[in-house]
Amino acid sequence: MSLRLPRAAELRSPAILPPHDLDGLDPVFSRIVSVPGESAADAVEWHLLDNAGRLADLGVTPVGTILCVHGNPTWSYLWRKLVSQATDAAANGGEAWRVIAVDQLEMGFSERTGVRRPLEQRVRDLGALTDTLELDGQVFTLGHDWGGVVSLGWAVDHPELLAGVMLLNTAVHQPESDRIPAPLRLALKPALLGNATVATPAFLETTLALAHPPLPKAIKAGYRAPYLDAARRGGIGGFVADIPVDERHESFAELTRISTGVANLTVPALMLWGPRDPIFSDRYLDDLIDRLPHADVHRFEGAGHLVAEDVDYAGAVLTWLADGIRSSEESVSGTPTDETERAPLWHYLDEMRDSDETVAVDMVTPNGTAPRVVSWKLMSRRVRQITAGLAAVGVKKGDRVSLLVPPSADLIAVLYACIRIGAIVVVVDAGLGLKGMTRAVRGACPDHVIGAAPGLSAARALGWPGQKISTAGYPAAVRRALGVSHSLAEIIALGSDERMPAAPSASDTAAILFTSGSTGPAKGVVYTHAQLCAVRDALAAQYGVGVGTGLVAGFAPFALLGPALGARSVTPDMDVTSPKTLTATAVAAAVAAVDATVVFLSPAAVANVVATAGELTDDDRLALAGVERFLSAGAPVSERLLSAISALMPNATAHTPYGMTEGLLMTDITLDGIREAASEAGAGGVCVGSPTGTTRVRIAPLDDTGRATEDLTEAPDVTGEIVVSAPHVEDHYDRLWLTHRASRRGGVPGERWHRTGDVGHLDAAGRLWVEGRMPHVIATATGVLTPVGPEQAIEQLHEVARAGVVGVGPDGTRQVVAVVETVPPARRVSLATPGLADAIRGVVTVPIAAVLVVPKLPTDIRHNSKINRSMLSDWASDILSGGRMRTP
């Protein structure tokens, strides 16, 4: 595509220095570099930011060079924070990195040559510049937008200098089946191209509007500075015109060369991504990960195309580089692997393939008939058939498969088929809600989606990626509307030969399980086959679940472990998106269906089961009397509630295991243990018992600001972040490198530790007490306060049903506010009556600045029980500063 520029844009003009008053840009870093050509007339001038002079003034020798390349329509101003932070780090005794941030020719304050510069030319231009600069030592490239492509072209061409590649939102390949992003399609229209990119600043202004939150005026002025008239915007139009929309474009071959070369790079790689990008969406990130599977990746939820403005990318870059320098020294200890020989997850499906015993019961069937009973023989055959059929339609080891199937025998069969193939199962809890599920699924970027009609409808409407496979058969028109390529029945038919692919290894990734999102956007937690097997073995050892055990799972993921444990499992008749809909009669029916001896329910489910116990029949109570072990986990369960549910299962030992998606069974305590702990006055928090099996628990003490320190201790009565270690702790977070790094901070060499984000302490008996979440710690003027202890004291008042304790005001001087649900429930938000406020102040040992009454405290969706104290704190701050009395 050729671009007709305004005549002014064709004139040659030299490189110049930027104005000295641009926000955040230190003029000391600007320099002009002349790059010779074949003749004197061919020489070109580049403007770039370079901290080499400042490093020399400091008397430090760089450990390497970061070569930064901007995209369109930005300039080296994009990298100002990295230049400054790297220089400041060197001045403060840290590692000294030379940072060179270029203005590409025709862009920023570099020379306007009036020459068209297709991709191949831009890669050569950058190479000529680095030759002139005589770079040596290790060079890490860093690129954004089309600067990412140019930087990768340089990387492919300079293996002798390249030490690593770093990328912000960019792309190196446009799939033939996908259209280029809509904003670029619009800008490429011949009638708009020149006007939108050169004659007017429309393209520039559109790009600047992509920041989250919006850019301040001074920062926008900085980006506009080189492009104040059409004569200086020719490069913007030239860049857009150079987008290779198909193989006929002159830059298509160069883009193909670069993308192929990138796949052969073995140097360290970092990708920092803003998913709210209408240009470079997650599909481009997925392509880059396919080419650089060893890369460290972090998706900044909420950030977009201008990720360099939305988040502290510079801190992330310098942290990653520092880790890389240390990695060779630490590689000997590394992340430990579990060497225990464990049977694969599908072991019992093979061992019991001829058994007519029950493996699963569907309490709710599509046609509303009696519960469906599935034998081991049928389940084993179905798993083999689905395994072979999925392999026949292209599902292979390492593919990501999102399962949008309600708890059922179908879900179990599909799950174990994917695991047997070695595909990575993406499990997103429907309790996240549609918005949360969409964010999770798009972030995981599945290659295939297997679902029922509701899930597939949502996937189609919201543009979720992946081949679509339906659990039911539909007419052709419906299939087209849903984008379905195969039905489960067709998959079973294709796999009738039961031809099994090679089994995955223990170290292969098995699943990505998403957290509840109760403390922020849901995170994908990655488990290997070995780690999921360790979860199974921990549950079996702790609770005696095995072959012949009947298991009722009111929390669907536990039902999926049934076949791996050799148990027969059932999920009660309930809305899995709302655990509090579970009734006592539904639990009794499920217990009877599998002759259950083990029942697992979420805390929210327990509350409603107790509330509906009056509906139980004599037969229901007889069935419940056969339960031997009752478990409830996911959030603290009060002694009063646990006692009430125990009365319905009089022969069961009640347990409340402590864990999280990242480690499903860390500690355990019985009802008797809770009662014993409750008798110990002044302990503070919820006692969750002693470590299970091979689990170890330590504490990272809090400092005076409420932050967890690096050190770990097992000393009693030290409050801090709870840190756990066990063979069944997760492998890492998916595409959240910074989060994973933070979760592994400190620890013990040679052991895999996970920082839970919970705060608590160990007592003299080695029991763990949970006092809240790290983000909810309140740093007051008189010390650090954790919320659970005061909440428990307030909830002892007969007028209070539930309490949330939060802080308002600046860190270090935060004021404590109590927010309560009352008995009977309040109809509207209000200040507490003087009598209630005085009663609350009388039972706590900290000053309470205000007491607010609400009809209902905000909780998470999955458990309906974890109070969202961060939201509550923001809400209370608004109310107490004169805001409207609205519900939180």
Steps between C-alpha positions, in 0.01 A plus 500: 500500500637841410424810701450841346637745754442875517792668323628645824546151638737410216755768589823394669565648843781422746473338836446742787498484879165492677377800701654515847169524684334169411349334804714217639776529239844611619669688211839365613417166337429641150764483231527511122696224325604519135506167320711499181363369173663395177571865436495816709158582357365169624591563865202521734453646844329324788371647820524262791495488877822357639616490862859400414633847581331504838632153584850618409458799732406257776812298432313175441541244225177374341421132542323512165286706265124524464412598143148650498295541182167683500211436265246716320416783575717535811869586539781445751293694757325164551817372674577806717415321826735211423788735416448691825443194722800314360720805557368554853562133582862531388542820702371318809745215468287261295581332171591751231311456174563717201165587346480616139151603387490593134271719295454304178575696184204712387371481858544692824784752475712294259565615147220526245672355192197501271579137412254212536618259765338153474566248776814354344650849473413584861676187625808595294478858631511379859794273423690789343438711810627233741806450277571871532451484876743205507289301744672211671431274794152368569213681329135454597245632253173657616226585253139614494242500221678486163819585685469148638527360148795723414679411824445129437634542146815649650511216754481233231776673301742556793540167684857594598371791711158378604456401864120514520180647361229696678164595354200715579179458297608410146464231231716315251234304316151563366302173473347455156167407657478821705441852383740772607372708793206729422678831581775412253252388233335839530827693485612301192200601291639705210250777558610534863866401511662833421247713682485285813875452541676800345274791409335483842619362836200263517707179512729645764212622715321167471811323626542739792139428600585132555666556839340366819448728688498793253832677454554833676513803270873546554577142392280534191689819416824305522382243248366771267818708509672350190180486294355852518444539124450286192860549390612301804232230486599332176663214687173424679323451169794307361492257790128433456541453125777247569271260686523176298135411469570204269778323314492753215627778724869589461566453874328162526815304416704690759234449768499128418879489522494665841217286639679185387825620650337585831388139538866397490612738775609330822604809695300609808174678412254721686153605388308771688146524366196723529194287411268800448656565160275534194805462275724229644257271679585183691500296180827672405642430844405134458683490166812651656489248785475219244819635341677570831354239737775561756407867541400656830160661447295742706154620400411820685124469542342838425794628294473556128697594190702766679609254766815708550278779636246280678739309730855506636650311208844651573511347846396166355772516233776583749378232741504239225848598388627487859347154544669388180843606623446308825341195336828331406607510865167361623433245226647218708227525765224607261139403550491150651316218332303227673681174435230284658375228265125555468233319302354716220166674550325248271644199685168374638325552165742243359499272802119489531415506131297178532323589823125553514536693827384863500752778436266800467137600536333794325228630732372734227450362150415691181155343470422536870469125564641300788871539581737346246736237640829447313718192551877480493473284187298761310707794625826329410376419150368852448827654611695283255259579215501874569880494531535338159230719346647827629840395371340435160365857479831658591509519878857422596741508790555856623178638347282700735143378535239708678219293650165681523305193605278485812605245767401163355630168375559669164731750666691223676543303177615801299734614777678166530520464122678836476732404785578166333588678174728741686287800413484777760157525657385857571253498788309824554245503780157615380480679833729767356206636302498568127740793515749313717476187288557699182809665643634164615431309178643773278807518719555125481448513121374142452550312177171312546177563689276209600168608639127476542267748333522780761879493502528484121250783460706718730819397322354599163348827617810613688756386245673235707776329298531134408337220297149438637375150591149454638395242758162465328395468137335799333335575164732638234374857542567494874844347446590780261369762739707358784803435281497130590734277300420168672258356754607270780308215338699554180822505702405168662426348159834622362674337795327164476836333431617622848847567362694665784768764447824489696438582866623832638786509749473598866668834433260601220241765574162343576265782594447870555259558787372853550477654844173639635586862426408597855814713534528634143476360147498120499845353446580188301685249719710248309530139619714226351385139494731427792351781707139399434592144590650636822170683572316170455741315724482767770119478509509122507752491784332769710139384472521136398331553166564211264349213306140450607465835680179687427579872458250787490667812363308824544801671345522367144882473462511240776248282314744495209763337719266210577625264226862588580434393860315186399186641664143525375401863497195720462427871495171588673214666315600866530590812306879469486529875443334561836596251774251652742218344293587151627232352726512235770272268302726526194801400709309207648392382155859515375625310805242228441583480128862391559474371857738780589732494798675828412324834436671820389307831499598866472432723805222684317336167415526388863304804617205426273508128570464579869228755426296243301554205736134514604404354161690174559300179516579203721658325201711808430625505858576130483712553189689788662568285805720279280747782429834445675694812403373848421722769347443871440769728364561808291427754772486499882215296649374599843479247783128573526436416133722194506319374811165547328599302190657231721165453670361397160785248451532369856749226421733716295824665608485861378815647343583844365814465287688819418625552148462698184495435126880510510513227766175319571583335834752674722368455855204328663299535820198316640201644679644380831824676410313822431325477837831442674654799322201719583568446869839670466422865564682770310637282220343715226392369161358170380684184596532282189698223665829325441686440172390190309728217387804645325390864534721753678381842618712803584430868564654807330473762779333836434698820528369826646328588173310171482717350227639148516876470539733259318583290806303188588442371852326216681508688831164519681290816530670685213244658268584514132427361155429127498749312282450132412694218339378159382532268198148600397563877493442643152773530239450866406245762399404506134635804317550684828877493538514787751226344713675165496830665591338679794344173620844338507676795666736393775440134574755233575756392239417161355133517603194626316321754721186697428407830661128466551402865539332402827620645828515305825723336760605165642437416864719307741330173395587562133141579404433770241270795569372709207449870570395628158652588163820697447327778302260545793765561767442843656806714578383741771693766687529264800598184312393235253153346533367185336121492452374154598560528875293819543234359264466188713463708815229716341313194369461375858242775554147368460406809295766421235470232229830569326771767514770643278784710644684730258729800497441843350747781444874507417724200568669530836219706648197305388188515715310182582137469386259217583230412247235257621195302398250509783239268651236557372645617163503874432300627206742776405850630558541717809721595788463261791280608788697638796415189700631259235809711435582506872449125527737438209765732643465321829599157365809598298839619618563750220345846449204485260456826308153417366244220485289458186199272454424333165229259382769269355878497494668453158638147455666294229286309251650151532470461876243772575687545828835679457442866585645732238675729748681699228169598344355563845789729591455712187126514562539602866751769403249648258213484749699659782629778276146612420401257225150369445376229736500223239538126544855364461 
